[in-house]
Short mmCIF file of C-alpha atoms in Angstrom, two decimals:
data_model
loop_
_atom_site.label_atom_id
_atom_site.label_comp_id
_atom_site.label_asym_id
_atom_site.label_seq_id
_atom_site.Cartn_x
_atom_site.Cartn_y
_atom_site.Cartn_z
CA MET R 763 102.74 100.87 68.94
CA LEU R 764 100.60 98.98 71.10
CA SER R 765 97.60 100.75 69.18
CA ASP R 766 98.69 99.83 65.79
CA PRO R 767 95.62 97.27 64.72
CA ASN R 768 97.78 96.11 62.01
CA ARG R 769 100.99 94.99 63.81
CA PRO R 770 99.95 90.91 64.87
CA LEU R 771 98.93 90.10 68.63
CA TYR R 772 101.60 88.42 69.46
CA GLU R 773 104.14 91.52 68.57
CA VAL R 774 101.47 93.61 71.06
CA LYS R 775 102.52 91.03 73.89
CA ALA R 776 105.89 91.14 72.94
CA GLY R 777 105.85 94.47 73.63
CA LEU R 778 103.94 94.21 76.84
CA PHE R 779 106.58 91.48 77.89
CA LYS R 780 109.59 94.19 76.95
CA GLY R 781 107.80 96.45 79.46
CA LEU R 782 108.21 94.15 82.13
CA ALA R 783 111.87 92.86 81.02
CA HIS R 784 113.90 94.82 83.89
CA PRO R 785 113.95 94.72 87.36
CA ILE R 786 113.43 98.44 88.46
CA ARG R 787 110.37 97.81 86.29
CA ILE R 788 109.40 95.13 88.00
CA ARG R 789 109.89 96.01 91.48
CA ILE R 790 107.96 99.50 90.41
CA LEU R 791 105.26 97.35 89.31
CA GLU R 792 105.20 95.73 92.62
CA VAL R 793 105.29 99.09 94.49
CA LEU R 794 102.82 100.34 92.61
CA SER R 795 100.41 96.53 93.22
CA ALA R 796 100.88 96.81 96.96
CA ALA R 797 99.42 100.48 97.02
CA PRO R 798 96.46 102.18 95.41
CA GLU R 799 99.37 105.04 93.36
CA ALA R 800 102.93 106.07 94.52
CA SER R 801 104.47 109.72 93.85
CA VAL R 802 107.60 109.63 92.32
CA SER R 803 109.64 110.29 95.31
CA GLU R 804 107.92 107.80 96.77
CA LEU R 805 109.26 105.54 94.03
CA LEU R 806 112.30 107.48 94.07
CA ASP R 807 113.08 106.60 97.39
CA VAL R 808 112.15 102.39 97.25
CA VAL R 809 114.48 101.81 94.31
CA ASP R 810 117.18 103.57 95.21
CA LEU R 811 118.25 105.30 92.05
CA GLU R 812 118.68 108.39 90.48
CA ALA R 813 115.17 110.51 89.26
CA SER R 814 116.90 110.32 85.60
CA HIS R 815 117.01 106.76 85.34
CA VAL R 816 113.13 105.88 87.19
CA SER R 817 112.06 108.48 84.90
CA GLN R 818 113.05 106.87 82.30
CA HIS R 819 111.88 103.85 83.39
CA LEU R 820 107.92 105.06 84.14
CA ALA R 821 108.07 106.36 80.75
CA VAL R 822 108.89 103.22 79.32
CA LEU R 823 105.80 101.61 81.58
CA ARG R 824 103.92 104.31 80.60
CA ARG R 825 104.48 103.46 76.96
CA ASN R 826 103.70 99.69 77.55
CA ARG R 827 100.33 101.02 78.89
CA LEU R 828 101.70 99.10 82.22
CA VAL R 829 100.95 102.07 84.38
CA VAL R 830 98.94 105.79 84.21
CA SER R 831 100.23 108.66 85.48
CA GLU R 832 98.33 111.94 87.58
CA ARG R 833 99.96 115.63 87.84
CA ARG R 834 98.66 117.00 90.98
CA GLY R 835 100.42 120.59 91.46
CA SER R 836 104.22 119.66 91.35
CA LEU R 837 103.37 116.00 91.99
CA VAL R 838 102.98 113.22 89.43
CA TYR R 839 101.25 110.03 90.85
CA TYR R 840 101.59 106.82 89.22
CA ARG R 841 99.28 103.37 89.99
CA LEU R 842 98.78 100.57 87.57
CA ALA R 843 96.88 100.90 84.21
CA TYR R 844 94.85 97.78 84.82
CA PRO R 845 94.36 95.61 88.09
CA GLN R 846 96.24 92.30 85.57
CA VAL R 847 99.55 93.50 86.37
CA ALA R 848 99.22 92.57 89.68
CA ASP R 849 98.04 88.95 88.62
CA LEU R 850 100.77 89.11 86.22
CA LEU R 851 103.54 89.50 89.02
CA ARG R 852 101.56 87.18 91.47
CA VAL R 853 102.02 84.42 88.88
CA ALA R 854 105.65 84.95 87.60
CA ARG R 855 106.48 85.26 91.16
CA THR R 856 104.83 81.83 91.66
CA LEU R 857 106.71 79.93 88.74
CA LEU R 858 109.35 81.51 89.52
CA GLY R 859 109.44 80.19 92.90
CA GLU R 860 108.20 76.11 91.05
CA ILE R 861 111.49 76.90 89.09
CA LEU R 862 113.99 77.47 91.53
CA GLN R 863 112.54 74.37 93.44
CA THR R 864 112.85 72.17 90.18
CA THR R 865 116.54 73.55 90.12
CA GLN R 866 117.63 73.05 94.02
CA GLN R 867 115.94 69.93 93.25
CA GLN R 868 118.44 68.89 90.27
CA LEU R 869 120.98 70.69 92.01
CA THR R 870 120.32 68.24 94.84
CA GLU R 871 120.27 65.07 92.52
CA ARG R 872 123.49 66.11 91.09
CA GLU R 873 125.25 66.34 93.98
CA GLY R 874 124.53 62.41 94.70
CA LEU R 875 126.24 61.76 91.10
CA PRO R 876 129.23 59.23 91.15
CA GLU R 877 132.83 60.73 90.45
CA ILE R 878 134.06 61.48 87.17
CA PRO R 879 137.84 59.94 87.30
CA VAL R 880 140.43 62.67 85.92
CA ARG R 881 142.79 61.11 83.30
CA ALA R 882 146.09 61.86 83.07
#
């Protein structure tokens, strides 16, 4: 997977982005970006999904080395594997804001276009 030295770097990057490619996983990463760690029960409260679904998303995040887990007694805690993950999320949020501003500007400009008559 990620550690296979024969895989081209772009494939490894694609795997990283696959790990990010779900709204629930983004939400989990945002929660973990805001706190040093969170237990599975805390994550369940935030994402409001069944435990099995959250577990699957956490497995994808672990597999893609975005989070690490630690068992303490009967509880499992998660944290970001690298602080740069939080940086990546901040950059993505900034980029999204700029994209939405551009889209809003394009929609506003479109409203100023003359009507196209309907031909019978």
